[in-house]
Coordinates of C-alpha atoms and ligand atoms in Angstrom, one line a residue:
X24 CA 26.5 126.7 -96.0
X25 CA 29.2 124.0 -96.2
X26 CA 27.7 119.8 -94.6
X27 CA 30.8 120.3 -92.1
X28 CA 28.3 123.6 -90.8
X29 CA 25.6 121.6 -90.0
X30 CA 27.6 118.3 -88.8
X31 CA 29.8 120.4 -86.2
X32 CA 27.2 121.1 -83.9
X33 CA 26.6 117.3 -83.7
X34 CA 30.2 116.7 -83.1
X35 CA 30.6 119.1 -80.4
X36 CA 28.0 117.4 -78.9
X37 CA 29.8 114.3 -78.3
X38 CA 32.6 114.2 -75.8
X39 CA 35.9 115.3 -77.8
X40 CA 37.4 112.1 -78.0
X41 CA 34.4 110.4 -78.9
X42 CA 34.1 112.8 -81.5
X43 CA 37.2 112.0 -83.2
X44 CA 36.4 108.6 -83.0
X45 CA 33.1 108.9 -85.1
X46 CA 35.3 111.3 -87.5
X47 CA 37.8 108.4 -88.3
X48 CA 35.2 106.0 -88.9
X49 CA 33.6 108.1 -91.3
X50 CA 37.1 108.2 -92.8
X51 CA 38.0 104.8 -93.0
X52 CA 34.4 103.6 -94.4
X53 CA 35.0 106.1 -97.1
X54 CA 38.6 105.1 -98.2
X55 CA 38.7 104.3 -101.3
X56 CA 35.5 104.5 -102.1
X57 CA 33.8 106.7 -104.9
X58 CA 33.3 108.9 -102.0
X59 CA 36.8 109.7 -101.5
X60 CA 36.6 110.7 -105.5
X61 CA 34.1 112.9 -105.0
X62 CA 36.0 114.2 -102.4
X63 CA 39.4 114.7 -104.1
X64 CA 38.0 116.5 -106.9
X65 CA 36.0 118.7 -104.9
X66 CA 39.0 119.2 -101.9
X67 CA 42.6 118.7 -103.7
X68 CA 44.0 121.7 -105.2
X69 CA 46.4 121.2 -108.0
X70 CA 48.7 124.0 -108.8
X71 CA 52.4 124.3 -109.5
X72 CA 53.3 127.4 -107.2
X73 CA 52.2 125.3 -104.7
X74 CA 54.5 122.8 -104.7
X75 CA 57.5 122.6 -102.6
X76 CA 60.6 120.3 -102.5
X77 CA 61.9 119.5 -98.7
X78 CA 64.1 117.5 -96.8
X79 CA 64.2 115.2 -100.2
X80 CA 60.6 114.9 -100.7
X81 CA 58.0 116.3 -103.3
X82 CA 55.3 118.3 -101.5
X83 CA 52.1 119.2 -104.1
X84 CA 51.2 121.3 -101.5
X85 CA 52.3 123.0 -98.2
X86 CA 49.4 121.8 -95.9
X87 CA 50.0 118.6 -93.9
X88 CA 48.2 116.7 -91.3
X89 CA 50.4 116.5 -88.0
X90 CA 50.7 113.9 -85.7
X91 CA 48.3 112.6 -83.4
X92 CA 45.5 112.9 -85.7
X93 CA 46.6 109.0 -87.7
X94 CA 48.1 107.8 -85.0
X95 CA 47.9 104.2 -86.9
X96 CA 48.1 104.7 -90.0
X97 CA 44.7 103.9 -90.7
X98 CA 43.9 106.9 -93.4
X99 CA 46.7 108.8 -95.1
X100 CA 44.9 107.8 -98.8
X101 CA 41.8 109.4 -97.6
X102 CA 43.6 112.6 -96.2
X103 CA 45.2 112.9 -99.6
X104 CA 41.6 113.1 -100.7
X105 CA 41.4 116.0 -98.3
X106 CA 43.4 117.5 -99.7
X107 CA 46.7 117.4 -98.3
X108 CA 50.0 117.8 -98.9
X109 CA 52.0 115.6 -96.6
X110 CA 50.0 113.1 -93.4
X111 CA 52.6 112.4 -90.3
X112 CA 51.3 109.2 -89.0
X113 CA 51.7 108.4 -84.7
X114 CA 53.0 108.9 -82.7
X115 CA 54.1 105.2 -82.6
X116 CA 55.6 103.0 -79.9
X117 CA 57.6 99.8 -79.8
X118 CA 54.8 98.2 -77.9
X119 CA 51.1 98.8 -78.0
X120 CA 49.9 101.7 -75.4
X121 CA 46.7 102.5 -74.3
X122 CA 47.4 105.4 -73.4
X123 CA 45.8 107.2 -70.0
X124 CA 42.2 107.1 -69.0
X125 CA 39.4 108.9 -70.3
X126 CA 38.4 111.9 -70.8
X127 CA 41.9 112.6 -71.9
X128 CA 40.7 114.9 -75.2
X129 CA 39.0 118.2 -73.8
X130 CA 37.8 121.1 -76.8
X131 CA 38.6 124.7 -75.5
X132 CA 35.4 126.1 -77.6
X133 CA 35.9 129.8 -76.6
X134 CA 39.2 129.8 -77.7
X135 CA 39.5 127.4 -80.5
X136 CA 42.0 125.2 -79.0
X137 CA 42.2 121.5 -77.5
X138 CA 44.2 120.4 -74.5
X139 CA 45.3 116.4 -74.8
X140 CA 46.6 114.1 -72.7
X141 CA 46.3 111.2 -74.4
X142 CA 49.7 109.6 -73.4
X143 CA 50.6 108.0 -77.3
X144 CA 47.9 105.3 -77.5
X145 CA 49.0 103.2 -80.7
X146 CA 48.9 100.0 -81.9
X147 CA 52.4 99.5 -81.6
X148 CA 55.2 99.1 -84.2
X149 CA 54.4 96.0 -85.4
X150 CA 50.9 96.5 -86.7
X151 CA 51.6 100.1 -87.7
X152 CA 54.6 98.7 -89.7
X153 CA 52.2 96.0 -91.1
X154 CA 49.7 98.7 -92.1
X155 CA 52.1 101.0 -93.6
X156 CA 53.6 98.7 -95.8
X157 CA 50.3 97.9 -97.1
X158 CA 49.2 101.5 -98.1
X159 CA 49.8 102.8 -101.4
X160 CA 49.6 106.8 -100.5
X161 CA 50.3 109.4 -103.7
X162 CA 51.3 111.9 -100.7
X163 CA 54.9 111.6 -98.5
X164 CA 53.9 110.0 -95.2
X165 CA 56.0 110.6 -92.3
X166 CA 56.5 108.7 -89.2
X167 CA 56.7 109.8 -85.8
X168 CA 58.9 107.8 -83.5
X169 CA 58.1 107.7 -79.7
X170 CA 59.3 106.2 -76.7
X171 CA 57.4 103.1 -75.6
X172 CA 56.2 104.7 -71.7
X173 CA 57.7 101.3 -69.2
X174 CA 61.1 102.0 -71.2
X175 CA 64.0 103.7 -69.5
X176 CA 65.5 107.0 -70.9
X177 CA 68.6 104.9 -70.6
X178 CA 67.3 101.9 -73.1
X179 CA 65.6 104.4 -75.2
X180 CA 67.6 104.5 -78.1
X181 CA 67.2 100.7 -79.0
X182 CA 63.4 101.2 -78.4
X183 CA 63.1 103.8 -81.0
X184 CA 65.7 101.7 -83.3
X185 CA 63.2 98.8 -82.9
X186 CA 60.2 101.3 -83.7
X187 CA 62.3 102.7 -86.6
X188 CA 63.1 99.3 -87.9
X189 CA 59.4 98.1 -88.0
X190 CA 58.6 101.5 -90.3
X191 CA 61.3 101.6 -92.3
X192 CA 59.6 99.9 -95.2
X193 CA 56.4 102.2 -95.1
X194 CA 57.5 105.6 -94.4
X195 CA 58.8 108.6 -96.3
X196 CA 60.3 110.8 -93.2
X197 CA 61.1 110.5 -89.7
X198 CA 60.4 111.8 -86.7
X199 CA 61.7 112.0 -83.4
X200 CA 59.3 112.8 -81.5
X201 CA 60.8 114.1 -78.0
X202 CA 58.2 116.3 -76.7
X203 CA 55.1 114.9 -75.8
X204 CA 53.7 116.7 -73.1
X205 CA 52.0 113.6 -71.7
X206 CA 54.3 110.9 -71.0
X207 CA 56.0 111.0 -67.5
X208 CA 59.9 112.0 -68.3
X209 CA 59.2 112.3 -72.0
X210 CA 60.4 115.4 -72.8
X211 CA 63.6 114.8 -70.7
X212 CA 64.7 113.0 -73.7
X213 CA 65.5 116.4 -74.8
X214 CA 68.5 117.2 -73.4
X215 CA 71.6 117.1 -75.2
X216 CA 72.4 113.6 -74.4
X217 CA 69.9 111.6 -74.3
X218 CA 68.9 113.4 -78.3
X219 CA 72.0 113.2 -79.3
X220 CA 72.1 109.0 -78.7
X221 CA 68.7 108.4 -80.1
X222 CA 69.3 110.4 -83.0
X223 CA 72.7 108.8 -84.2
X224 CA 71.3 105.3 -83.1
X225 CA 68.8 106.0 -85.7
X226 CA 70.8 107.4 -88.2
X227 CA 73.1 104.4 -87.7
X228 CA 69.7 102.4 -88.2
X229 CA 69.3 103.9 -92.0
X230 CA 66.4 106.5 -90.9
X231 CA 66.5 109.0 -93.6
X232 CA 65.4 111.8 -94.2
X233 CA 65.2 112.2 -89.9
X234 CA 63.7 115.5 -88.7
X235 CA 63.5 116.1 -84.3
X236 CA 59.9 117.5 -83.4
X237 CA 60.5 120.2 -80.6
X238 CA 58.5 121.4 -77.9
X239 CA 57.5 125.7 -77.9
X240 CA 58.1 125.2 -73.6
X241 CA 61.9 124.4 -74.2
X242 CA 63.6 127.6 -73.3
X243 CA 66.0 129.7 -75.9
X244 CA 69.3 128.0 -74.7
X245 CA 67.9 124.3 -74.7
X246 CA 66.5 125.4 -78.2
X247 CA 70.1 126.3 -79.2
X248 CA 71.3 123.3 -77.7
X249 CA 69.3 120.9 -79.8
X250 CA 70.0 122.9 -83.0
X251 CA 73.4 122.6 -82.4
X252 CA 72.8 118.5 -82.7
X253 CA 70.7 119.0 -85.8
X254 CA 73.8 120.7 -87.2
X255 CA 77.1 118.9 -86.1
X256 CA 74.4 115.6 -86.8
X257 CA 73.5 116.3 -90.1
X258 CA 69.8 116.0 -89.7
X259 CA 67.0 116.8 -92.0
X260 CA 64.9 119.2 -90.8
X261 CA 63.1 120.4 -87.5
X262 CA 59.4 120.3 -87.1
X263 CA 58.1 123.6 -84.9
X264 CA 55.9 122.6 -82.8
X265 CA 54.5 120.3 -80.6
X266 CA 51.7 121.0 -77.7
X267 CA 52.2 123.4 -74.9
X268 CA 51.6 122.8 -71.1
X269 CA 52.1 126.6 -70.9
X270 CA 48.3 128.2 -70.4
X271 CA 48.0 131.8 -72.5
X272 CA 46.6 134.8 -69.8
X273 CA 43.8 135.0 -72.6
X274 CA 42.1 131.8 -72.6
X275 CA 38.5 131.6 -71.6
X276 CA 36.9 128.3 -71.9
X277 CA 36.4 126.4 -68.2
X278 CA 38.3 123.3 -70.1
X279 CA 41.5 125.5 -69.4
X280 CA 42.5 124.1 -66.3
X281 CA 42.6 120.4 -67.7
X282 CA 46.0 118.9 -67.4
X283 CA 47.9 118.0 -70.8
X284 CA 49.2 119.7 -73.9
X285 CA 47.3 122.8 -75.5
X286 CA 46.9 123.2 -79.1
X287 CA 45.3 125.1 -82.0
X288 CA 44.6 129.0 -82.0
X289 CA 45.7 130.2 -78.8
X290 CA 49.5 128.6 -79.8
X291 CA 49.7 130.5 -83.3
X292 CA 51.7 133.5 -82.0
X293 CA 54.3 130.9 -79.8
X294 CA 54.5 128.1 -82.6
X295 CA 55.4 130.8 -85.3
X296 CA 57.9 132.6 -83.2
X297 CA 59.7 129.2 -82.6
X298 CA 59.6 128.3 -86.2
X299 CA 61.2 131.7 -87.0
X300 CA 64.0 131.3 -84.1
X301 CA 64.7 127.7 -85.2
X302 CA 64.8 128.6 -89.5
X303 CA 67.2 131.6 -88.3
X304 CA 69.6 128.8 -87.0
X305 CA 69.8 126.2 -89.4
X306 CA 69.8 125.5 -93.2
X307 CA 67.5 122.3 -93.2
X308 CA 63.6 122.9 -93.5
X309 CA 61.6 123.6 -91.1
X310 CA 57.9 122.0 -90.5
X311 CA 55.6 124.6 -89.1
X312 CA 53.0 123.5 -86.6
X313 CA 50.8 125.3 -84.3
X314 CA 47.4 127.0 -84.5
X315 CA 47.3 127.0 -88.3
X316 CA 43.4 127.7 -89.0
X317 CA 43.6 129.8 -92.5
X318 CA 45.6 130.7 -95.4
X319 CA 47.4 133.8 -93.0
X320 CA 48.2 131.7 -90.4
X321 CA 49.7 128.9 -92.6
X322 CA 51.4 132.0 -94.7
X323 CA 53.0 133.5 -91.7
X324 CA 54.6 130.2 -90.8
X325 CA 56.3 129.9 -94.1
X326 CA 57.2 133.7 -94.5
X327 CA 58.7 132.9 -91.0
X328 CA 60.9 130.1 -92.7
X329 CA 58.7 126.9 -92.2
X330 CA 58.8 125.1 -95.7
X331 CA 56.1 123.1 -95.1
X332 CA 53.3 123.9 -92.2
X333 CA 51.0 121.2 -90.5
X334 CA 47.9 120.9 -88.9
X335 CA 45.3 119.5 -86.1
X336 CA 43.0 121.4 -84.0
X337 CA 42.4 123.3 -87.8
X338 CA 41.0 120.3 -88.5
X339 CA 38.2 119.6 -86.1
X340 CA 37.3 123.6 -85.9
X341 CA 37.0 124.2 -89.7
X342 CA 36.1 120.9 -91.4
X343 CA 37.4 118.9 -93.6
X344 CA 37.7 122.1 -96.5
X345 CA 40.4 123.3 -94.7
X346 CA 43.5 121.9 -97.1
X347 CA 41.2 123.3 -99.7
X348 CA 40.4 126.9 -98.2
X349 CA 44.2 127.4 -97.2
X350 CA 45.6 126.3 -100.7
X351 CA 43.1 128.3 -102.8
X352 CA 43.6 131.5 -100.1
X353 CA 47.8 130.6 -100.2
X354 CA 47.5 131.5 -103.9
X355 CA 45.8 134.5 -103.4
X356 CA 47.9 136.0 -101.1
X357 CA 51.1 134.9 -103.1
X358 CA 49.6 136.8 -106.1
X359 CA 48.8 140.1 -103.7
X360 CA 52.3 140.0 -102.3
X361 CA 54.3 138.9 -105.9
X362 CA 55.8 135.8 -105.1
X363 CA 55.8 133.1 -108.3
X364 CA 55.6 130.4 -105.5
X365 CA 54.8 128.9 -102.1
X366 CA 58.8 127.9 -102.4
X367 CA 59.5 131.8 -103.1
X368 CA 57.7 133.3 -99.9
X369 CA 59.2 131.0 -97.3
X370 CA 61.4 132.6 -95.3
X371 CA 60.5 136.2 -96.9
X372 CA 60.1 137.5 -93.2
X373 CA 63.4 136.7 -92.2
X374 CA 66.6 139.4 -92.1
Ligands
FMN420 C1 44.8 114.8 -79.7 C2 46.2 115.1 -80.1 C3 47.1 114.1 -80.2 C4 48.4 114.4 -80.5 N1 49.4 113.4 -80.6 C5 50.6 113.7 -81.0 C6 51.6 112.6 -81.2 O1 51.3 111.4 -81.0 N2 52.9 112.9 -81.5 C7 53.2 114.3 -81.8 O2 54.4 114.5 -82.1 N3 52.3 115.3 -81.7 C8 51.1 115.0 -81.3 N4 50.1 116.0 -81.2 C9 50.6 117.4 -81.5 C10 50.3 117.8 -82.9 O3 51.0 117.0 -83.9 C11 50.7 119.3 -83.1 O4 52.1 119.4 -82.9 C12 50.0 120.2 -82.2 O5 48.6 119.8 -82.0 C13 50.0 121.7 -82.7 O6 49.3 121.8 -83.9 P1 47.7 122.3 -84.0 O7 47.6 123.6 -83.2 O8 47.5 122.4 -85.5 O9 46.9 121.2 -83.4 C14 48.8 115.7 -80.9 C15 47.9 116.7 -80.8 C16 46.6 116.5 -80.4 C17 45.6 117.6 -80.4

C-alpha cells in the first residue's frame, strides 16, 4: 500500500480546494529539504528513451505538470522531485486576481474528474516574475500568460506584453493562454483577431519559444483557423487541451451540474482527439493535455502526435507516484510495441 493510499481518504475529506491548499503546503515545507531527496530518488526516473527535445527545450521525460496546479510559481524544484519532466506555472495576470468566490474547485469522485471555476487567482506578474527569477529549477518551466479580468479584449495585447515582460527573465516557454473557461469573454480572445494581435505583440516583445493553449469546445473550423495563425506566425508549438464546459452523457457524480471547466478522466477521449487533429495540421509540437491518469493514456497522446503530455486532475486522483508510475509503465509499453524511444512513438498513430 503506497502513504498517498492512506492520505487520500483524508484529502477527500476536505473541501477540494482546501485540499489543494494543504497539498501545496506540504510542498513548499518540503522544498529543498532532505525530504525532497528522498523523494527524487524514490520518484524521478532517469532513462535516455525517455527523453525528448521540443519546441527548443530538453525534456528528461515526457510527463509535465499543467497549468493551474503552480499557479505562482511557488514549487517547480519540488515537482522536479516528483518526478517530472516539464512544470507550466499560472496562469498569470498583469495584476493580482482573486479570482471568484468559494467553493469554486468541486471533485467529480464517480468519475475521476474536477470541474473549476477558479477565475485565474494569482499573484500577479510582478511577484510571480520576482519568484521565478529566484528559482533555480533543473526542469524547463513554462509560463502561462493570461488576460488580467477588468482588461478590455481591445487593450489585451499590451496586458499580456506587460505579463510577458515581468517573466521573461524566469521562464523557459510561453503560453498563451486563451481559453480559460472561467473568465467572462475570455475565450473570445480566440478568434482570429484578437490571437493574431496578442500573439505578434508578444513575439514583437521577444517571447520565445511561444506555444497558444486551445480549448477542446472550439469547433473544427475555429481550430483550423487558429492553426492557420500558428503557421503563417511561426509559433512554437500548441498545447491540446484546456478544460471543457461541455458535460459528457456518462458522468455520474451530483458535482456535475457545477458551473466551470471539467477536467481529468472523463476529457481523455476529447483531449486526445484534439491533439491528434491539431499534430495532423502543423509541424511544431504538440503538448498533450487532458485526462492523462496512466502510462496508456499519456502513450496514446504521444502516439497521437503530442511530444510532450501534461497533467492535473492525475495528480490529485493517483498521488504524487504518478510521474513515476507513467515513466516506468511508458518504458514498458515502448519495449512491447518496439520503439527505441518516447521521441520514436510520437505520432506513430498518425497516417
Ligand atoms: C483547478 C484547476 C485550475 C486550472 N488553471 C489553469 C490555468 O490557470 N491556466 C490554464 O491554461 N489551464 C488551467 N487549468 C487546466 C489544466 O492546465 C489542464 O489543461 C486541464 O485540467 C486538463 O488536464 P487534466 O485532465 O490533466 O487536469 C486548470 C485546471 C484545474 C483543474
Amino acid at each position: 500500500m503506497n502513504v498517498y493510499q492512506l492520505v487520500k481518504p483524508l484529502l477527500f475529506g476536505l473541501p477540494a480546494e482546501t485540499a489543494h491548499d494543504a497539498v501545496h503546503a506540504g510542498l513548499r515545507f518540503s522544498q529543498g529539504t532532505p525530504i525532497a531527496d528522498a523523494l527524487r530518488s524514490r520518484y524521478r526516473v532517469d532513462d535516455d528513451r525517455l527523453r525528448v527535445e521540443a519546441f527548443g527545450q530538453q525534456f528528461d521525460n515526457p510527463v509535465g505538470v499543467a497549468a493551474g496546479f503552480d499557479k505562482n510559481a511557488q514549487l517547480p524544484e519540488m515537482l522536479s522531485s516528483l518526478g517530472f519532466g516539464h512544470v507550466e506555472v499560472g496562469g498569470v495576470t498583469a495584476d493580482p486576481q482573486s479570482g471568484n468566490l468559494r467553493p469554486r474547485m468541486f471533485r467529480l469522485r464517480e468519475d475521476e474528474g474536477i470541474i473549476n471555476r477558479m477565475g485565474l487567482n494569482n499573484h500577479g506578474a510582478d511577484v510571480v516574475g520576482e519568484r521565478l527569477a529566484a528559482t533555480d529549477t533543473d526542469v524547463p518551466v513554462g509560463v502561462n500568460l493570461a488576460k488580467t479580468e477588468h482588461v478590455a479584449i481591445d487593450d489585451a495585447p499590451e496586458d499580456y506584453r506587460y505579463t510577458y515582460e515581468q517573466v521573461a527573465d524566469g521562464g523557459d516557454f510561453f503560453v498563451v493562454n486563451v481559453s480559460c473557461p472561467n473568465s467572462e469573454g475570455f475565450r473570445d480572445l480566440q478568434n482570429r483577431d484578437s490571437m493574431e494581435a496578442i500573439l505578434t505583440t508578444l513575439q514583437d516583445a521577444g517571447a520565445s519559444p511561444l506555444l497558444v493553449k486551445l480549448s477542446p469546445d472550439l469547433p473544427d473550423p475555429a481550430v483550423e483557423d487558429a492553426l492557420d495563425l500558428v503557421n503563417e506566425l511561426g509559433l512554437d508549438g500548441v498545447i491540446a487541451t484546456n478544460t471543457t464546459t461541455d458535460r459528457p452523457d456518462t458522468l455520474r457524480s451530483h458535482n456535475r451540474a457545477e458551473e466551470g471547466g471539467l477536467s481529468g478522466k472523463p476529457i481523455e477521449p476529447r483531449a486526445t482527439q484534439m491533439v491528434r487533429f491539431v499534430a495532423e495540421r502543423v509541424d511544431v509540437p504538440v503538448v498533450g493535455v487532458g485526462g492523462v491518469f496512466t502510462a496508456e493514456d499519456a502513450y496514446r497522446k504521444l502516439r497521437a502526435g503530442a511530444h510532450v503530455v501534461q497533467l492535473y486532475t492525475g495528480l490529485v486522483y493517483r498521488g504524487p507516484s504518478i510521474a513515476r508510475d507513467i515513466n516506468e509503465g511508458l518504458l514498458d509499453l515502448l519495449e512491447r510495441d518496439g520503439f527505441d524511444s518516447v521521441e520514436d512513438a510520437v505520432g506513430a498513430d498518425l497516417e
